[in-house]
Coordinates of C-alpha atoms and ligand atoms in Angstrom, one line a residue:
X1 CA 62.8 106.3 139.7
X2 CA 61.1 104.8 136.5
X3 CA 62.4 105.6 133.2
X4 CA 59.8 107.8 132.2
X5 CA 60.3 110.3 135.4
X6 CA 63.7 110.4 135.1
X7 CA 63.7 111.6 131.2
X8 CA 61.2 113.7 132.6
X9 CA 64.0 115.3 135.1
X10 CA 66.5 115.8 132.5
X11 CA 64.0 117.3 130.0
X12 CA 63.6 119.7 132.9
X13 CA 67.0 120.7 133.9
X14 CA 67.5 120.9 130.0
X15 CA 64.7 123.3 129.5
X16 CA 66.3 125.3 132.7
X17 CA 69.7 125.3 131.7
X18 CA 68.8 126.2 128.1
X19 CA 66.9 129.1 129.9
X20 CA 69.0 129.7 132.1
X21 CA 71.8 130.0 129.0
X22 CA 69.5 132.1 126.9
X23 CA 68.6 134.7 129.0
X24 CA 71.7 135.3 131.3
X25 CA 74.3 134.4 129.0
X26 CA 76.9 137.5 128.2
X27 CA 79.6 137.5 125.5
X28 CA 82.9 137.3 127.3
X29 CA 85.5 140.2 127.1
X30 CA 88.3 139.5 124.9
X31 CA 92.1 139.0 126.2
X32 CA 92.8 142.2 125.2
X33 CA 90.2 144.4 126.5
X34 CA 90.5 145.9 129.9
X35 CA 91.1 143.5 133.3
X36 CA 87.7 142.7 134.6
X37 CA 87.5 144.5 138.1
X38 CA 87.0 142.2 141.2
X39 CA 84.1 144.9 142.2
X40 CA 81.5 142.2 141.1
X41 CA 79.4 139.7 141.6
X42 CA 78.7 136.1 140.1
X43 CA 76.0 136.3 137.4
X44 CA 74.8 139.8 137.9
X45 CA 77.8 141.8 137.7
X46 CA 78.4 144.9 139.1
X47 CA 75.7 146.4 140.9
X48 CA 77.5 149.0 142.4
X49 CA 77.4 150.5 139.1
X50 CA 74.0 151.0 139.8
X51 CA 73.8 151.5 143.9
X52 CA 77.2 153.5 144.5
X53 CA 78.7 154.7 140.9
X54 CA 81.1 157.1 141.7
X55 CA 82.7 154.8 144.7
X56 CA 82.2 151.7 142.2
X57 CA 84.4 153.8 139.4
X58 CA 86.9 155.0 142.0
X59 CA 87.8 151.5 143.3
X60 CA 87.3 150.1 140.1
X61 CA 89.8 152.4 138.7
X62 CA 92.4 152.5 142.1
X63 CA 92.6 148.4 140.8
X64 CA 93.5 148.6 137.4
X65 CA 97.3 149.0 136.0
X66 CA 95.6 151.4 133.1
X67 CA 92.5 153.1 135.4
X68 CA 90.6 151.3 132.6
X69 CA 88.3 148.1 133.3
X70 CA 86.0 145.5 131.8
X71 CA 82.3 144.7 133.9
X72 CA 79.2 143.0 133.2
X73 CA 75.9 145.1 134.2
X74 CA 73.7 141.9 133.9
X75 CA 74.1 141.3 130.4
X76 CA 75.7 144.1 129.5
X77 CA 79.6 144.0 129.1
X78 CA 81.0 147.3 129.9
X79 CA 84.4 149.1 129.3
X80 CA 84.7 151.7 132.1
X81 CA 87.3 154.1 130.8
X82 CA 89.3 156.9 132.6
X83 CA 92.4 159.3 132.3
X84 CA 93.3 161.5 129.6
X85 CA 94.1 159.3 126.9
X86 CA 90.7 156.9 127.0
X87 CA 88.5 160.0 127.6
X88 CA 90.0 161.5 124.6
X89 CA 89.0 158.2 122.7
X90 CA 86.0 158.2 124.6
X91 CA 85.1 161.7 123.3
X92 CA 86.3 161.3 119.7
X93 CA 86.0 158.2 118.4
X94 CA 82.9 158.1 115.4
X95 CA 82.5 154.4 116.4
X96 CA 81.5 155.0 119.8
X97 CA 77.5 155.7 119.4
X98 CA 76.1 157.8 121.5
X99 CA 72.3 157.0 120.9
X100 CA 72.6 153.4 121.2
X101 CA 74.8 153.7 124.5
X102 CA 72.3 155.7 126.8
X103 CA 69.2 153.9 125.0
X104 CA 70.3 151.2 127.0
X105 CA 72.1 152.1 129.8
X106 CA 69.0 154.6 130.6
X107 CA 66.4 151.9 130.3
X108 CA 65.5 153.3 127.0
X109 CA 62.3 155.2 125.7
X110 CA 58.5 153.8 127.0
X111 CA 56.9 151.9 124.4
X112 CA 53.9 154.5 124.1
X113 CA 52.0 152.4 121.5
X114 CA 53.0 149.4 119.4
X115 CA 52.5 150.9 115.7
X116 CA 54.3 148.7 112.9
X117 CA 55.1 151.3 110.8
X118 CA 57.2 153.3 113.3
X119 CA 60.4 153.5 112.5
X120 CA 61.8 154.9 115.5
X121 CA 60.3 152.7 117.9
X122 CA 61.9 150.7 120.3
X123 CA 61.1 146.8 118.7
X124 CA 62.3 148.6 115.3
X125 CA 66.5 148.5 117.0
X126 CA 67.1 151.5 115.0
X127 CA 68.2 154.0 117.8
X128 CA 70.6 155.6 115.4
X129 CA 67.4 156.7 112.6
X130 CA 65.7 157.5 115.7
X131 CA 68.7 159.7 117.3
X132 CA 69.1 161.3 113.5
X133 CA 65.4 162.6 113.6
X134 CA 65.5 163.5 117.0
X135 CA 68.3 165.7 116.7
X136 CA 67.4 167.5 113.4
X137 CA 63.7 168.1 115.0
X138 CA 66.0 170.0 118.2
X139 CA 68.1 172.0 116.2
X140 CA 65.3 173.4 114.2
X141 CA 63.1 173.9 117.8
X142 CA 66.0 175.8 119.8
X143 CA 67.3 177.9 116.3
X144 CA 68.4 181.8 117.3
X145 CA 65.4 182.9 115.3
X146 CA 63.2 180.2 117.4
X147 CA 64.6 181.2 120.8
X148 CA 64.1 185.2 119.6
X149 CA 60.7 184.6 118.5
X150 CA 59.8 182.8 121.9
X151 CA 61.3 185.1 124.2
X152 CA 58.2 187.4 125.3
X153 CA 56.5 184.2 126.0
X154 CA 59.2 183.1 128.2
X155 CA 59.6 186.1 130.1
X156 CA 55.6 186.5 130.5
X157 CA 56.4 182.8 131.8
X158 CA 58.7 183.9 134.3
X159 CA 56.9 186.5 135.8
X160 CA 53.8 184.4 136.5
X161 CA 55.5 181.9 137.9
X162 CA 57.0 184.7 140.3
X163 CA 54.2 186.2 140.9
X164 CA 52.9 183.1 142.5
X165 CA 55.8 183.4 144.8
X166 CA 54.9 186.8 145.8
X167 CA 51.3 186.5 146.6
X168 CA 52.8 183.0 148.6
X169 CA 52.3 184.4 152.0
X170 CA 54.9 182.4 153.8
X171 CA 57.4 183.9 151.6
X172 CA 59.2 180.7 151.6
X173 CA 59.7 178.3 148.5
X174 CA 61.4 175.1 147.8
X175 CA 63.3 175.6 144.6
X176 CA 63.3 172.4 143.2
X177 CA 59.5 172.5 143.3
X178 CA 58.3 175.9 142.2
X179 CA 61.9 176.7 140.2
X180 CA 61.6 173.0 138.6
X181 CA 58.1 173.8 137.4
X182 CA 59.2 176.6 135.8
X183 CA 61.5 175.0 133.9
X184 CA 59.2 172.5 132.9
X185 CA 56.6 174.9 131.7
X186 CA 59.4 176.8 129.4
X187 CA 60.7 172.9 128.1
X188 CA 57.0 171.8 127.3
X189 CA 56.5 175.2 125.5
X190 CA 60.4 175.0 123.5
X191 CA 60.4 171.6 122.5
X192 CA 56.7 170.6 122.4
X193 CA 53.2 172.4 122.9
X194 CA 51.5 175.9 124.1
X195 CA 48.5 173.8 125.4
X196 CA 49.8 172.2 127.7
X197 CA 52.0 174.7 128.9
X198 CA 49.3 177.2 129.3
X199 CA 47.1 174.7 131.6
X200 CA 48.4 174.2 135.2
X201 CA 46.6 170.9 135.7
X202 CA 47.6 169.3 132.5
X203 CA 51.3 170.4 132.6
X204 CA 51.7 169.3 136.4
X205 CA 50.2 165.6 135.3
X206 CA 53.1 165.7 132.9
X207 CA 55.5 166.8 135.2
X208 CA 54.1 163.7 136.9
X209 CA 54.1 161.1 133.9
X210 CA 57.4 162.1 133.5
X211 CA 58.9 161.8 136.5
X212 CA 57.5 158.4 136.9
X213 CA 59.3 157.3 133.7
X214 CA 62.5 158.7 135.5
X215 CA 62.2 157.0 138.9
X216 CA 61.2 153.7 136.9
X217 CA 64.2 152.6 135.5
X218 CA 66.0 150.4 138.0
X219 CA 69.3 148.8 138.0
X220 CA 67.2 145.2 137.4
X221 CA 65.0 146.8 134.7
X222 CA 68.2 148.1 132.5
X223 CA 70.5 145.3 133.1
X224 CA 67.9 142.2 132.4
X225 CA 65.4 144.4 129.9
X226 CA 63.1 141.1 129.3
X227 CA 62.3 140.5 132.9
X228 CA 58.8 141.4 133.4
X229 CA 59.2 144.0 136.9
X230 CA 55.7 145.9 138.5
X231 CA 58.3 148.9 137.5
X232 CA 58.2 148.4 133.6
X233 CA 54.4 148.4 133.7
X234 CA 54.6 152.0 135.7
X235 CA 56.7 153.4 133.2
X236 CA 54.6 152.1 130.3
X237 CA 51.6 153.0 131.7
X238 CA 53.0 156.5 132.5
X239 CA 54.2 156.7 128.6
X240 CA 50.2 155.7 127.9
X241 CA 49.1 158.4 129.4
X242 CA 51.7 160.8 127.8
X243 CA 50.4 159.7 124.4
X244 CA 46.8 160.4 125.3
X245 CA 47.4 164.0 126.4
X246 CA 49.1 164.6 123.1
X247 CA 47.2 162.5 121.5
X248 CA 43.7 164.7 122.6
X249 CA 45.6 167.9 121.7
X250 CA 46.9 167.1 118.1
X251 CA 43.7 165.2 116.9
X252 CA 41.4 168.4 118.2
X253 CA 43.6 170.4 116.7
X254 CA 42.8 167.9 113.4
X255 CA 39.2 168.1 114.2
X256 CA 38.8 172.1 114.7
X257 CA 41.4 172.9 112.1
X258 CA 43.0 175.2 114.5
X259 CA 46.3 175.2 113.9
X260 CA 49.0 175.8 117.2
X261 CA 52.0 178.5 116.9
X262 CA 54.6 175.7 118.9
X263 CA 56.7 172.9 118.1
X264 CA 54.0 170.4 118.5
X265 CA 52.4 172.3 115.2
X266 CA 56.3 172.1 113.5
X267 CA 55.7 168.6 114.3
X268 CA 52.6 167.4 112.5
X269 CA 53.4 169.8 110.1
X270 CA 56.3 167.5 109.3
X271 CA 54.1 164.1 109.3
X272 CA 55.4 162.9 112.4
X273 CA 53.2 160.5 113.8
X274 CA 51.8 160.5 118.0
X275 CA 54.1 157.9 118.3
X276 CA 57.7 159.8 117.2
X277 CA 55.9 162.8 118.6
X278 CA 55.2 161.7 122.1
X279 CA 58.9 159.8 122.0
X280 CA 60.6 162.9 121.0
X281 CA 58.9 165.1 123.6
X282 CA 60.4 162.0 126.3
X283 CA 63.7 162.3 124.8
X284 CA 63.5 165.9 124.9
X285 CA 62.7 166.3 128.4
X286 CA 65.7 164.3 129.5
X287 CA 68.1 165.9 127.6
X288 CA 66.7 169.0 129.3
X289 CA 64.7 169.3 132.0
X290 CA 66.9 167.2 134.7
X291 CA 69.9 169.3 133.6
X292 CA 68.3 172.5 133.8
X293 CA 65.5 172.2 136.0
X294 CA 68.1 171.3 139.2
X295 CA 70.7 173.1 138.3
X296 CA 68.8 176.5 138.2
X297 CA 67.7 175.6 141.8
X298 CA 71.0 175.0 143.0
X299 CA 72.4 178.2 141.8
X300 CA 69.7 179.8 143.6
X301 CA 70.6 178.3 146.6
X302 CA 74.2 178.8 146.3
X303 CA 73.6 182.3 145.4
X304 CA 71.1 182.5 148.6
X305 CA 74.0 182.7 151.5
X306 CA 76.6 184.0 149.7
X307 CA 77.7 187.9 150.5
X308 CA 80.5 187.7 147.7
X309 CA 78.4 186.3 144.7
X310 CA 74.9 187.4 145.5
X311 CA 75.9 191.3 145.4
X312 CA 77.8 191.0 141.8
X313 CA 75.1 188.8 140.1
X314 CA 72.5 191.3 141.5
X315 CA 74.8 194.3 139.7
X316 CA 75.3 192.3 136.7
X317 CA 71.3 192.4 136.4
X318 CA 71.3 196.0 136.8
X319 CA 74.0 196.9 134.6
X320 CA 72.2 195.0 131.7
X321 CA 68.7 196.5 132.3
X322 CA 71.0 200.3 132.7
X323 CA 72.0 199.9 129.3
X324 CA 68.5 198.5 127.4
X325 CA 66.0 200.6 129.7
X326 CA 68.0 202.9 131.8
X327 CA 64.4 204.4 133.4
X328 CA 65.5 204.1 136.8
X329 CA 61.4 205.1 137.9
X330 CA 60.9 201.8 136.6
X331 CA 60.9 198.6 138.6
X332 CA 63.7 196.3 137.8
X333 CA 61.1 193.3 137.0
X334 CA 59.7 195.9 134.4
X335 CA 63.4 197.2 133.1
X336 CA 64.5 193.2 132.3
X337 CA 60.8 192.9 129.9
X338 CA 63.2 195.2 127.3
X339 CA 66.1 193.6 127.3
X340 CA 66.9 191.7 123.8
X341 CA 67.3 188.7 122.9
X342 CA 71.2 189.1 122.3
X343 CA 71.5 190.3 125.8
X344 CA 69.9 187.5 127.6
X345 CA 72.2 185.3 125.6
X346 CA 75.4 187.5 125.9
X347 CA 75.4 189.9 128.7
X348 CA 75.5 187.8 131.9
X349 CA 78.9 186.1 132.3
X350 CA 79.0 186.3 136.2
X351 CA 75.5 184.2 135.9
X352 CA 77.3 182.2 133.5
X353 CA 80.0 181.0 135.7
X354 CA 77.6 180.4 138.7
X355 CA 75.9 178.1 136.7
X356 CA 78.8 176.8 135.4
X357 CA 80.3 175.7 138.8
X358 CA 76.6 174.0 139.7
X359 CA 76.6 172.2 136.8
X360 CA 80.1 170.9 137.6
X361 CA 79.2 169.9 141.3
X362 CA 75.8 168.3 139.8
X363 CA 76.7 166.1 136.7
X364 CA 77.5 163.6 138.2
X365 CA 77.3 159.8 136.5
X366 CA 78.6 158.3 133.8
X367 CA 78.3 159.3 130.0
X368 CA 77.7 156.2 128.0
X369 CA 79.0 155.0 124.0
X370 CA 78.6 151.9 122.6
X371 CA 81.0 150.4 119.9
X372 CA 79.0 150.1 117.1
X373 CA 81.8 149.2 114.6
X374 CA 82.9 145.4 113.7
X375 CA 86.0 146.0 114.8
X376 CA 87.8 146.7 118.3
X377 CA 88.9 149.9 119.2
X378 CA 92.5 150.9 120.5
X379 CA 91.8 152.5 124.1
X380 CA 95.3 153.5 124.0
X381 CA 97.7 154.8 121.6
X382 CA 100.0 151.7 122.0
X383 CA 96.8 149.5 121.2
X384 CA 97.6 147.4 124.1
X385 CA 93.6 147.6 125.4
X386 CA 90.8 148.0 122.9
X387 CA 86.8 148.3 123.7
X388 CA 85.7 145.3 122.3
X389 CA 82.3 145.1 119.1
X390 CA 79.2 146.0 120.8
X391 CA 80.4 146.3 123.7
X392 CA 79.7 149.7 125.7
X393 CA 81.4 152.2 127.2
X394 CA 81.0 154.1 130.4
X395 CA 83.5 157.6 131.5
X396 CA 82.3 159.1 134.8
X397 CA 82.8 162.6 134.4
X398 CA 84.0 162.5 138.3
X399 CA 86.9 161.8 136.1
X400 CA 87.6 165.9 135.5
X401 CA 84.7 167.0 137.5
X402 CA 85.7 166.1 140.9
X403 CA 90.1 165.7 139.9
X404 CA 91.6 168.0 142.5
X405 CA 94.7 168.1 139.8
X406 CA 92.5 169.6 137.5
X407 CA 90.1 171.8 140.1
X408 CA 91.4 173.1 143.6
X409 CA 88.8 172.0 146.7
X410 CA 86.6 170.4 143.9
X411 CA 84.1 170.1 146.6
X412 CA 83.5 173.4 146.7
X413 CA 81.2 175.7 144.6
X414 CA 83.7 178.2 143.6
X415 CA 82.5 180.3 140.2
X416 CA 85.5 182.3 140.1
X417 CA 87.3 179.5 139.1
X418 CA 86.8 180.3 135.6
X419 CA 88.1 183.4 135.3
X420 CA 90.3 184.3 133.0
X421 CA 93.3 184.2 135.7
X422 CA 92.9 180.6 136.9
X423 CA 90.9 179.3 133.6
X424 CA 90.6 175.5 135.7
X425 CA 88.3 174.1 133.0
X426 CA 90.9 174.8 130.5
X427 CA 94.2 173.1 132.3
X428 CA 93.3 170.4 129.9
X429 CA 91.9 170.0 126.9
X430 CA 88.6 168.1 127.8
X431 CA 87.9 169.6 131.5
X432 CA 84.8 170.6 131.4
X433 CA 82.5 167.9 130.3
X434 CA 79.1 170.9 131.5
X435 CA 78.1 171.3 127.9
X436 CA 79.2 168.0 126.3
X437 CA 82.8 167.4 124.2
X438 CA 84.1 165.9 120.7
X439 CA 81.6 164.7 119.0
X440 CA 78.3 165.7 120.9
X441 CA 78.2 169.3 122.3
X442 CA 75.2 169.6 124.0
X443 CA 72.2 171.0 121.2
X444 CA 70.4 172.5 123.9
X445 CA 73.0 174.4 125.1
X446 CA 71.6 178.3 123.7
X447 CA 68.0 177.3 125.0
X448 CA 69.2 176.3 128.5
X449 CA 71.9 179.1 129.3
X450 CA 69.2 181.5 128.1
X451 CA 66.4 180.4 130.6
X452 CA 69.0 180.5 133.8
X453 CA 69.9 183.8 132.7
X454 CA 66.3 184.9 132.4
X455 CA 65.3 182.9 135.5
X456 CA 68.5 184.3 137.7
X457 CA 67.8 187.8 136.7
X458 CA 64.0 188.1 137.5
X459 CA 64.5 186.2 141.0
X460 CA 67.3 189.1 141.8
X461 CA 64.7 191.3 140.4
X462 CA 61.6 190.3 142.1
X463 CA 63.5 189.5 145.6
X464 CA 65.7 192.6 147.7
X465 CA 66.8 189.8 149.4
X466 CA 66.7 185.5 150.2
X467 CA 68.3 183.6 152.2
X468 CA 68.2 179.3 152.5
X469 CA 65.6 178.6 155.3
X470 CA 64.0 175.1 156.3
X471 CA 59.7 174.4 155.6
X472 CA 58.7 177.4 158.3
X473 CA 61.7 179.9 157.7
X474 CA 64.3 179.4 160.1
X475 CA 67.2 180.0 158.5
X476 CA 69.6 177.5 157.5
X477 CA 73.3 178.0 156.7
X478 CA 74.3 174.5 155.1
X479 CA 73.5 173.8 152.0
X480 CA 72.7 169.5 151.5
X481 CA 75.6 167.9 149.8
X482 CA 75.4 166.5 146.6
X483 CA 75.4 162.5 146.2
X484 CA 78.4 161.9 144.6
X485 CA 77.1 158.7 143.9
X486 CA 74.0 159.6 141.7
X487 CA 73.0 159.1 138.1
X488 CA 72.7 162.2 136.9
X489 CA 71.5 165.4 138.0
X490 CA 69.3 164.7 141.0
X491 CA 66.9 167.2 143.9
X492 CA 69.0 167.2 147.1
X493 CA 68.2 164.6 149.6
X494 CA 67.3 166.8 152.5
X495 CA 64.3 169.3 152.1
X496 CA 65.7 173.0 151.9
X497 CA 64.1 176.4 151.1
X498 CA 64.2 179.9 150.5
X499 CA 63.1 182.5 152.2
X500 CA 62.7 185.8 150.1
X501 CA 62.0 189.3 150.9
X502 CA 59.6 190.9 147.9
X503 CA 61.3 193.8 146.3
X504 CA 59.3 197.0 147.0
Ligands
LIG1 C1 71.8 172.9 132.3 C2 71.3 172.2 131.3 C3 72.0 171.2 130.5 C4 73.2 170.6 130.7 C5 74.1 170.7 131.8 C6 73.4 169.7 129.5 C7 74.5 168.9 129.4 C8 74.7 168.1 128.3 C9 75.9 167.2 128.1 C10 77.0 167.1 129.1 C11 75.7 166.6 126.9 C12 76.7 165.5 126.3 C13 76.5 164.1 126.9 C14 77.5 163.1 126.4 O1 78.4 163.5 125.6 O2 77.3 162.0 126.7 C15 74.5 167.0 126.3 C16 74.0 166.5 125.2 C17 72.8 166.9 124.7 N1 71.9 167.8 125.2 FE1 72.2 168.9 126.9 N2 72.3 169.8 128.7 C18 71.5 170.7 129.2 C19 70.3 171.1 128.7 C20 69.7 170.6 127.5 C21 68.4 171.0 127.0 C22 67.5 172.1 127.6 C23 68.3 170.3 125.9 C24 67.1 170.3 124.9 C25 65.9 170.6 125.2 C26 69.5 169.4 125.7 C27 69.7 168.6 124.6 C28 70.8 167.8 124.4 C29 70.9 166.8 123.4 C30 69.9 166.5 122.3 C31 72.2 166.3 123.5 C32 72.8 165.2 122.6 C33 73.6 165.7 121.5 C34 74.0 164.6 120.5 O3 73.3 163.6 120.3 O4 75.1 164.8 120.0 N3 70.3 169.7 126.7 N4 73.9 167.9 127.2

């Protein structure tokens, strides 16, 4: 080999190993911070955080002295906490960010459009401005006065969407298509716009763009965010088409002068630009529509087979609609239209505790922070472990959710476990992560107990009777497990149904 080939090699394996350096390189855990667990591998770090989570936590948690441990997700390093003392830290502490943690551990927002100026975009790094305007928009959407003001709209919702069902002539549905829709109709109207929500086609391409932006962010795509994947152009593309639907309704809304009676209207009112609008609308359908939109199918089908739970929600319904419109001539569909606001909101506990249980059984995954301070933070009182600066933090909830010392038979969906006589949720102080804990209770919280309640009642209403059945009818006893092992809230592997009988 001549001199000139051989500088030739070593400027290559230079260039590599600087490359190589540059974009796999991690900062390395401190002595202090938790043991790294042996549930690894070499460069990429734990990817059962992303294949198995629960199992990955579990073992992870079995091998450490504390339950708390130190992992790399690609480049990320990762404190997974767990136990009463590191969730309370994990809950509480106003270093941990919560923004900058799920921005990204969830793959973050799509880039809808590159605009300079945007000070919430992605390639500005400023999650926390962006998680400030995104919340202050929220509270003002889902107000009392807001929810109040919407509520005929919802309910006129509601009852077209189950009067679909009733002209269905199978009488069969699967909930977590037609009940998912629903949901998605009442977010798109609460957090964003009345066009859309009022055009089948348009909504249902949204439903679309937004479930590709869920299924798109992959264990490679979060944990290397540079690495140009066929996935990354999905979700970007699906954000692109996002933009342009909002895009065509706020700039005829410019051009006709019309003005909308919605949040999208709130929203340009305030000077928000496409951009922030079509990335709040993102953000606001995964703080919602997930959550809601599975867990009102589940109750459903936990309600569906169930002699003991079905009967008392169905008498709950009546007993509200007895005391607001107590004209028995009247159909119960037609009774619920007068029930107020306060009602919906206050007058359904047994409902409340059926969800309560599904959203237990469902939430499963981790909840993510991200020390944000310049300094480490004590895990433990005695200081001994500390989350290191920048690094981030991941609880699973399994950690209460799924502890049979803090729920009996946590497997099982069980509503009366709330009541007042066994109180599980309250055996400790955080034990019941449902509706978020510390320092970020859940903002969407009124909005989303509110359209259960709405959507429960109405489906008792509508339907004498249903039942879980597969695609043709048959019935089916079991209902499909949930994946421990998921994300977040997720549709049930297996297909399953229900079968209704239309109220006379
Ligand atoms: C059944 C439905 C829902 C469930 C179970 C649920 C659950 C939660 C939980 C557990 C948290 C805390 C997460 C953490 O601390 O890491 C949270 C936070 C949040 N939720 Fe919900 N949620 C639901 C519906 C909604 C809806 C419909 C919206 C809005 C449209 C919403 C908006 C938010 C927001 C903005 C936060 C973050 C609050 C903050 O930054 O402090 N949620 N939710």
């Amino acid at each position: 080999m001549d001199s000139t080939t051989l500088a030739a090699v070593f400027g290559l394996l230079a260039v590599l190993s600087s490359a190589y350096i540059y974009l796999f390189s991690r900062p390395a855990f401190p002595r202090n911070a938790p043991a790294l667990t042996p549930e690894a591998f070499p460069i990429i770090g734990s990817l059962q955080f992303f294949t198995k989570r629960w199992d990955f936590f579990q073992k992870a948690t079995a091998h450490s002295s504390t339950g708390n441990f130190s992992f790399y997700a690609g480049q990320y390093p990762i404190i997974g906490v767990a136990g009463p003392e590191a969730r309370k830290v994990f809950l509480e502490n106003k270093g941990l960010a919560f923004a900058e943690g799920y921005a990204a551990m969830l793959g973050g927002s799509p880039k809808v459009k590159k605009e300079a100026h945007n000070p919430f975009s992605e390639d500005a790094g400023q999650e926390s401005g962006f998680s400030a305007y995104f919340n202050k928009r929220l509270v003002n959407m889902l107000k009392g006065n807001q929810l109040k003001k919407g509520l005929p709209q919802l309910l006129q919702d509601a009852r077209a969407s189950l009067d679909k069902l009733v002209a269905e002539p199978t009488n069969v549905t699967d909930p977590f298509d037609s009940i998912y829709r629903m949901v998605f109709q009442f977010t798109m109207r609460t957090i964003a716009c009345n066009d859309i929500a009022d055009d089948p086609t348009t909504l249902s391409k949204c439903l679309q763009y937004f479930e590709t932006i869920d299924g798109t962010a992959t264990p490679w795509s979060i944990m290397y965010p540079w690495m140009p994947l066929w996935s990354k152009v999905q979700r970007t593309t699906a954000g692109a088409k996002l933009y342009m639907v909002f895009k065509r309704v706020v700039d005829g809304r410019k051009k006709t002068s019309i003005r909308g009676d919605d949040p999208l209207q709130y929203l340009i009112d305030q000077g928000d630009d496409i951009t922030s609008i079509v990335t709040f609308v993102v953000g606001a359908l995964f703080a919602g529509q997930l959550n809601s939109g599975i867990n009102a199918a589940y109750v459903l089908m936990y309600l569906a087979n169930n002699s003991y739970w079905l009967p008392r929600v169905r008498e709950e319904v009546i007993s509200v609609a007895d005391r607001y419109c107590p004209d028995e001539s009247m159909a119960l569909k037609d009774r619920l239209v007068r029930v107020p606001i306060e009602a919906w909101e206050n007058e359904f506990p047994l409902v409340d505790m059926c969800l309560k249980d599904s959203i237990r059984l469902q939430m499963s995954g981790t909840a993510f922070r991200k020390n944000v301070t310049d300094h480490e933070i004590p895990i433990n009182k005695s200081g001994t472990e500390v989350i290191p600066s920048g690094a981030y933090v991941a609880w699973h909830v399994g950690d209460i959710h799924y502890n049979p010392e803090i729920y009996t038979n946590p497997d099982e969906w069980d509503p009366a476990r709330y009541m007042p006589d066994r109180a599980e949720d309250k055996k400790e102080q955080y034990g019941f992560m449902g509706w978020g804990l510390g320092r970020h209770p859940c903002l969407g919280m009124r909005f989303a107990k509110l359209e259960m309640n709405v959507i429960l009642a109405f489906f008792v209403a509508y339907f004498d009777t249903f039942t879980l059945s597969d695609a043709q009818g048959r019935e089916v006893t079991r209902i499909p497990p949930t994946n421990r092992n998921n994300h977040t809230a997720r549709k049930p592997e297996e297909k399953i149904y229900i079968k209704y009988k239309v109220a006379a």
